[in-house]
Amino acid sequence: MTISYNWLHDYLPVTIDPERLSKLLTSVGLEVESLERYESLKGGLQGLVIGEVLAAEKHPNADKLTVTKVNIGSGEPLQIVCGAPNVAAGQKVVVATVGTTIYPKKGDPLTMKIAKIRGVESYGMICAEDEIGLSDDHAGIMVLPADVKVGIPAAEYFKPYTDWIYEIGLTPNRMDAMSHRGVARDVCAYLSYHDNQNLTVKALATDNFKVENTSLPIAVTIENTNACQRYSGVSISGVTVKESPQWLQDKLRAIGQRPINNIVDITNYVLHETGQPLHAFDADKITGKKVLVKNLPEGTPFVTLDEKERKLSAEDLMICNGNSEGMCIAGVFGGQHSGVTASTKNLFLESAWFNPIDIRKTSFRHGLRTDAATRFEKNVDISNTVNVLKRAALLIKELGGGEIASDVVDVYPNPVQQPQVQLKYSFLRKLSGKSYPADAVKKILVSLGFEIVKESADDVVATAPFSKPDIHLPADIVEEIMRIDGLDNVEIPKAITISPSVEPNRGKHVYREKMSDYLVGLGFNEIFTNSITNATYFDETELSTAVKLLNNLSADHNIMRPSMLQTGLEAIAHNLNRKNNDLRFFEFGKTYSTQGPGKYSEHEHVCLYITGQVQEDAWKGKGTASDIFYLKGVVARILQLTGISKAAFASVTAENNLVNSLQVTVNKDVIATLGQVTPQELKRFDIKQPVMYADLDFELMLKYISANSIKAKELPRQLPVRRDLAMVVPKSLPFADVENTVKKVKLDKLQSIQLFDIFESEKLGADKKSLAVSFTFLDEEKTPTDKDIDGMMNKIMNALETNLQAEIRK
């Protein structure tokens, strides 16, 4: 939100220093992100003076140069060499003296110095219009009227516009501050409270409004009273569309608006003054002298002001003429064939309240992010439509002529009631941490536009103003009081008292921290991604159960994520684009789904994302690229760390945009899925290197963690015994089958199974491979004999030969 210092003071009864105002705005919650000086002419013509050419003689050494004597009102006349063809004695001119910096319309700033030009010294410069930024004219020096006083500063004569511009970071609920008058209201409330004054914002100048004739009546009908709850309008005849006066152009340019003509500029001016969007129609183009507020059929073509034809949705609210032909997309963008042009003589001026949800949907649907749509989607003051309409109409009369040619039309079928909120002082003290006197509370609320309905020693009941439609709860009023008091003024208590409690789900945080510590130790970085994501990332099956946002913040963030893969890939892509190619990320987060209206669920996960090398190149050897085996090892260690010991890994063909994927199950529950992200999914994010992904169901893990307690025991006194075994098996046989087969033998003394070599050769036979596996045995009671170990190895070999048709290499 952009606020002009000068403009703001049009509504303030006192003047405040720009720096103090900046601190004040931040204190009341309108955070000032930047404060910059604005100058309509760069440099503000500082150092330039009005002079008079006393003499002009031909330069002795150059045909096109003139040596002049210039009186600048003080000291001796200056000798200035001038190259302009129109310089002559007796002219009043603009002079840049030595030391003055000028800012040309084009090119870099130039600081005047004493110069010797073709042997003649020059003590300054007689300026052309483009040389001081006034225009592009460089035909010659600028000659001023003869009655201009010599010696006065050029800034005093030309009066360039200067201002201070504030960029304010507004929170979404502060629609009341999306205008200069709204900000001024907060400033007056702050000063009234802190300086013990009774300051109010200057009223809108509407007292002189009167209907001069009724020659141009236009009827209004609202068909969709939910999308448009109030519509006000008035006709103005005999206007002249022309350039706006300089003061209006200066104010609009200062806040980054481009002046167009007096009518359009007035609607923009009033928008930034009051926060109420307006729209001006050419009244002669309103067929049937009727305005219909309605929805048109799906796919209806409509040409907007930017000359683009758009296909309307049946949900788009339209302002139509008497023939139900669209004239304007309500609250968003005007139509090409009904807007104000240079030939317009009669106007119909609109001031309305449109439903924020409808406006936001339409604005994003058509990619039209206008100032009007931005304000309507945040909500506007429904009680102020007529006052703002009168204000704009009077400005149009003042700057464009004409007469008020109709009664004010105000269609308001279901007037909105102001909410009443009860605030208990005990709640205010509890929430703010500060004791506010009842008089202070009342003063703050009244200064913000609240009406006190009832008050007692324990509470106060206040009616919220229409300008603050976000006020519904006692906590909302607490926020208003704390803002005006100043958030920096909240006292820090000398002591903090708490009530000890037993956390019901403490284990969740313990294991989350344990897993995080382990992953960070492995070189992973924790990331936090947005739970709101883009629906285009998902197919129809996933979208069928996705939670869609009714009032999304942007077109790219319109659903709650049904999967955490896509938001993680966004983070991967962001880093890869900045040459961070070796990445290991993990994230704790939630996914969301729905089975119908009101049936929503969320599920907690921990996800791993790996790409690039897991070990960098070094002098000892080449680095190691990430792969599914590294990811599987990390997942296995996480399960082991949390005490989930009976997890089984099994290959699956494809799962959740993954290839070479594995499922991890415990008692037939899928506790994790991991694998390599498909090339198709990577292409969507413009990722050109493999990415490994694991999705662990954290809630399911907690279920099995709670069922298995981790116990400490004494280290065994006996030494483990290792035996190796080589076997020839089909190439297609996964090692997991070997593991499962051995586990089914149920050998208590078998501690671990480890694959340490794979050998493939035509000598082994067609489609055969050799696996070398080590088995570790441990008897905690005694040292096992060779006979004991041989017996267990024989059982293992028999199982492998019988179940897998493995050929044991002896």
Coordinates of N, CA and C in Angstrom, one line a residue, residues 151-228:
G151 N 16.7 36.9 -9.6 CA 17.3 36.5 -8.4 C 16.5 35.5 -7.6
I152 N 15.2 35.2 -7.9 CA 14.4 34.3 -7.1 C 14.8 32.9 -7.5
P153 N 14.8 31.9 -6.6 CA 15.1 30.5 -6.9 C 14.1 30.0 -8.0
A154 N 14.6 29.2 -8.9 CA 13.8 28.6 -9.9 C 12.7 27.7 -9.3
A155 N 13.0 27.1 -8.2 CA 12.0 26.2 -7.5 C 10.8 27.1 -7.1
E156 N 11.1 28.3 -6.7 CA 10.0 29.2 -6.2 C 9.1 29.6 -7.4
Y157 N 9.7 29.7 -8.6 CA 8.9 30.1 -9.8 C 8.1 28.9 -10.4
F158 N 8.8 27.8 -10.5 CA 8.2 26.6 -11.2 C 7.4 25.8 -10.2
K159 N 7.7 25.9 -8.9 CA 7.0 25.1 -7.9 C 6.9 23.6 -8.2
P160 N 8.0 22.9 -8.3 CA 8.0 21.5 -8.6 C 7.4 20.8 -7.4
Y161 N 6.6 19.7 -7.6 CA 5.9 18.9 -6.6 C 6.9 18.0 -5.8
T162 N 6.9 18.1 -4.5 CA 7.8 17.2 -3.7 C 6.9 16.6 -2.7
D163 N 7.3 15.4 -2.2 CA 6.5 14.6 -1.3 C 7.3 13.6 -0.6
W164 N 6.8 13.0 0.4 CA 7.4 11.8 1.0 C 6.4 10.6 0.8
I165 N 6.9 9.5 0.3 CA 6.1 8.3 0.0 C 6.4 7.2 0.9
Y166 N 5.3 6.6 1.5 CA 5.5 5.5 2.5 C 5.0 4.2 1.8
E167 N 5.8 3.2 1.8 CA 5.3 1.9 1.4 C 4.9 1.1 2.7
I168 N 3.6 0.8 2.8 CA 3.1 0.1 4.1 C 2.8 -1.3 3.8
G169 N 3.3 -2.2 4.6 CA 3.0 -3.6 4.5 C 1.7 -3.9 5.3
L170 N 0.6 -4.1 4.6 CA -0.7 -4.3 5.2 C -0.9 -5.8 5.4
T171 N -1.5 -6.1 6.6 CA -1.9 -7.5 6.8 C -3.3 -7.6 6.1
P172 N -3.7 -8.9 5.7 CA -4.9 -9.0 4.9 C -6.2 -8.5 5.5
N173 N -6.2 -8.4 6.9 CA -7.5 -8.0 7.5 C -7.6 -6.5 7.6
R174 N -6.6 -5.7 7.2 CA -6.6 -4.3 7.4 C -7.1 -3.5 6.2
M175 N -8.3 -3.9 5.7 CA -8.9 -3.2 4.5 C -9.2 -1.8 4.9
D176 N -9.4 -1.5 6.2 CA -9.7 -0.1 6.6 C -8.6 0.8 6.4
A177 N -7.4 0.3 6.2 CA -6.2 1.1 6.0 C -5.7 1.2 4.5
M178 N -6.6 0.7 3.6 CA -6.2 0.7 2.2 C -6.6 2.0 1.5
S179 N -6.5 3.1 2.2 CA -6.8 4.4 1.7 C -6.2 5.5 2.6
H180 N -6.1 6.7 2.1 CA -5.4 7.8 2.9 C -6.3 8.1 4.0
R181 N -7.6 8.2 3.9 CA -8.5 8.5 5.0 C -8.5 7.4 6.1
G182 N -8.3 6.2 5.6 CA -8.3 5.1 6.6 C -7.0 5.2 7.5
V183 N -5.9 5.5 6.8 CA -4.6 5.6 7.6 C -4.7 6.9 8.5
A184 N -5.3 7.9 8.0 CA -5.5 9.1 8.8 C -6.3 8.9 10.0
R185 N -7.3 8.0 9.9 CA -8.1 7.7 11.1 C -7.3 7.0 12.2
D186 N -6.4 6.1 11.8 CA -5.5 5.5 12.8 C -4.6 6.5 13.4
V187 N -4.0 7.4 12.6 CA -3.1 8.5 13.1 C -3.8 9.4 14.1
C188 N -5.1 9.8 13.8 CA -5.8 10.6 14.7 C -6.1 9.9 16.0
A189 N -6.4 8.6 15.9 CA -6.7 7.8 17.1 C -5.5 7.7 18.0
Y190 N -4.3 7.5 17.4 CA -3.1 7.4 18.1 C -2.7 8.7 18.8
L191 N -2.8 9.8 18.1 CA -2.5 11.1 18.7 C -3.5 11.5 19.7
S192 N -4.8 11.2 19.5 CA -5.8 11.5 20.5 C -5.5 10.8 21.8
Y193 N -5.1 9.6 21.8 CA -4.8 8.8 23.0 C -3.5 9.2 23.6
H194 N -2.5 9.4 22.8 CA -1.1 9.6 23.4 C -0.9 11.1 23.8
D195 N -1.5 12.0 23.0 CA -1.2 13.4 23.2 C -2.4 14.1 23.9
N196 N -3.3 13.3 24.3 CA -4.5 13.8 25.1 C -5.2 14.9 24.3
Q197 N -5.5 14.6 23.1 CA -6.2 15.5 22.2 C -7.5 14.9 21.7
N198 N -8.3 15.6 21.0 CA -9.5 15.0 20.5 C -9.5 15.3 19.0
L199 N -8.8 14.5 18.2 CA -8.6 14.7 16.8 C -9.4 13.8 16.0
T200 N -10.0 14.3 14.9 CA -10.8 13.5 14.0 C -10.4 13.8 12.6
V201 N -10.6 12.8 11.7 CA -10.3 13.0 10.3 C -11.3 14.0 9.7
K202 N -10.7 14.9 8.9 CA -11.6 15.9 8.2 C -12.6 15.2 7.4
A203 N -13.9 15.7 7.4 CA -15.0 15.1 6.8 C -14.9 15.2 5.3
L204 N -15.5 14.3 4.5 CA -15.6 14.4 3.1 C -16.5 15.6 2.7
A205 N -16.0 16.3 1.7 CA -16.7 17.5 1.3 C -17.9 17.2 0.4
T206 N -19.1 16.9 1.0 CA -20.2 16.6 0.2 C -21.4 17.5 0.5
D207 N -21.3 18.5 1.3 CA -22.4 19.3 1.7 C -23.0 20.0 0.5
N208 N -22.2 20.4 -0.5 CA -22.7 21.2 -1.6 C -23.4 20.3 -2.7
F209 N -23.5 19.0 -2.4 CA -24.1 18.2 -3.5 C -25.6 18.5 -3.5
K210 N -26.1 18.7 -4.7 CA -27.5 18.8 -4.9 C -27.9 18.4 -6.4
V211 N -29.1 17.9 -6.5 CA -29.6 17.5 -7.8 C -30.1 18.7 -8.6
E212 N -29.5 19.0 -9.8 CA -29.8 20.2 -10.5 C -30.9 19.9 -11.5
N213 N -31.1 18.7 -12.0 CA -32.2 18.4 -12.8 C -32.3 16.9 -12.9
T214 N -33.4 16.4 -13.4 CA -33.6 14.9 -13.5 C -33.7 14.5 -15.0
S215 N -32.9 15.1 -15.9 CA -33.0 14.8 -17.3 C -32.4 13.5 -17.7
L216 N -31.6 12.9 -16.9 CA -30.9 11.7 -17.3 C -31.1 10.6 -16.2
P217 N -32.3 10.2 -16.0 CA -32.5 9.1 -15.0 C -32.1 7.7 -15.5
I218 N -31.4 6.9 -14.7 CA -31.0 5.6 -15.1 C -31.4 4.6 -14.0
A219 N -32.3 3.7 -14.3 CA -32.8 2.7 -13.3 C -31.8 1.6 -13.1
V220 N -31.8 1.1 -11.8 CA -30.8 0.0 -11.5 C -31.6 -1.2 -10.9
T221 N -31.3 -2.4 -11.4 CA -31.9 -3.6 -10.8 C -30.8 -4.6 -10.5
I222 N -30.8 -5.1 -9.3 CA -29.8 -6.1 -8.8 C -30.5 -7.5 -8.9
E223 N -30.0 -8.3 -9.8 CA -30.6 -9.7 -9.8 C -29.9 -10.7 -8.9
N224 N -28.6 -10.5 -8.7 CA -27.8 -11.3 -7.8 C -27.5 -10.5 -6.6
T225 N -28.4 -10.6 -5.6 CA -28.2 -9.8 -4.4 C -27.2 -10.3 -3.4
N226 N -26.7 -11.5 -3.6 CA -25.6 -12.0 -2.8 C -24.3 -11.5 -3.2
A227 N -24.1 -11.4 -4.6 CA -22.8 -10.9 -5.1 C -22.8 -9.4 -5.1
C228 N -23.9 -8.7 -5.1 CA -24.0 -7.3 -5.0 C -25.0 -6.9 -4.0

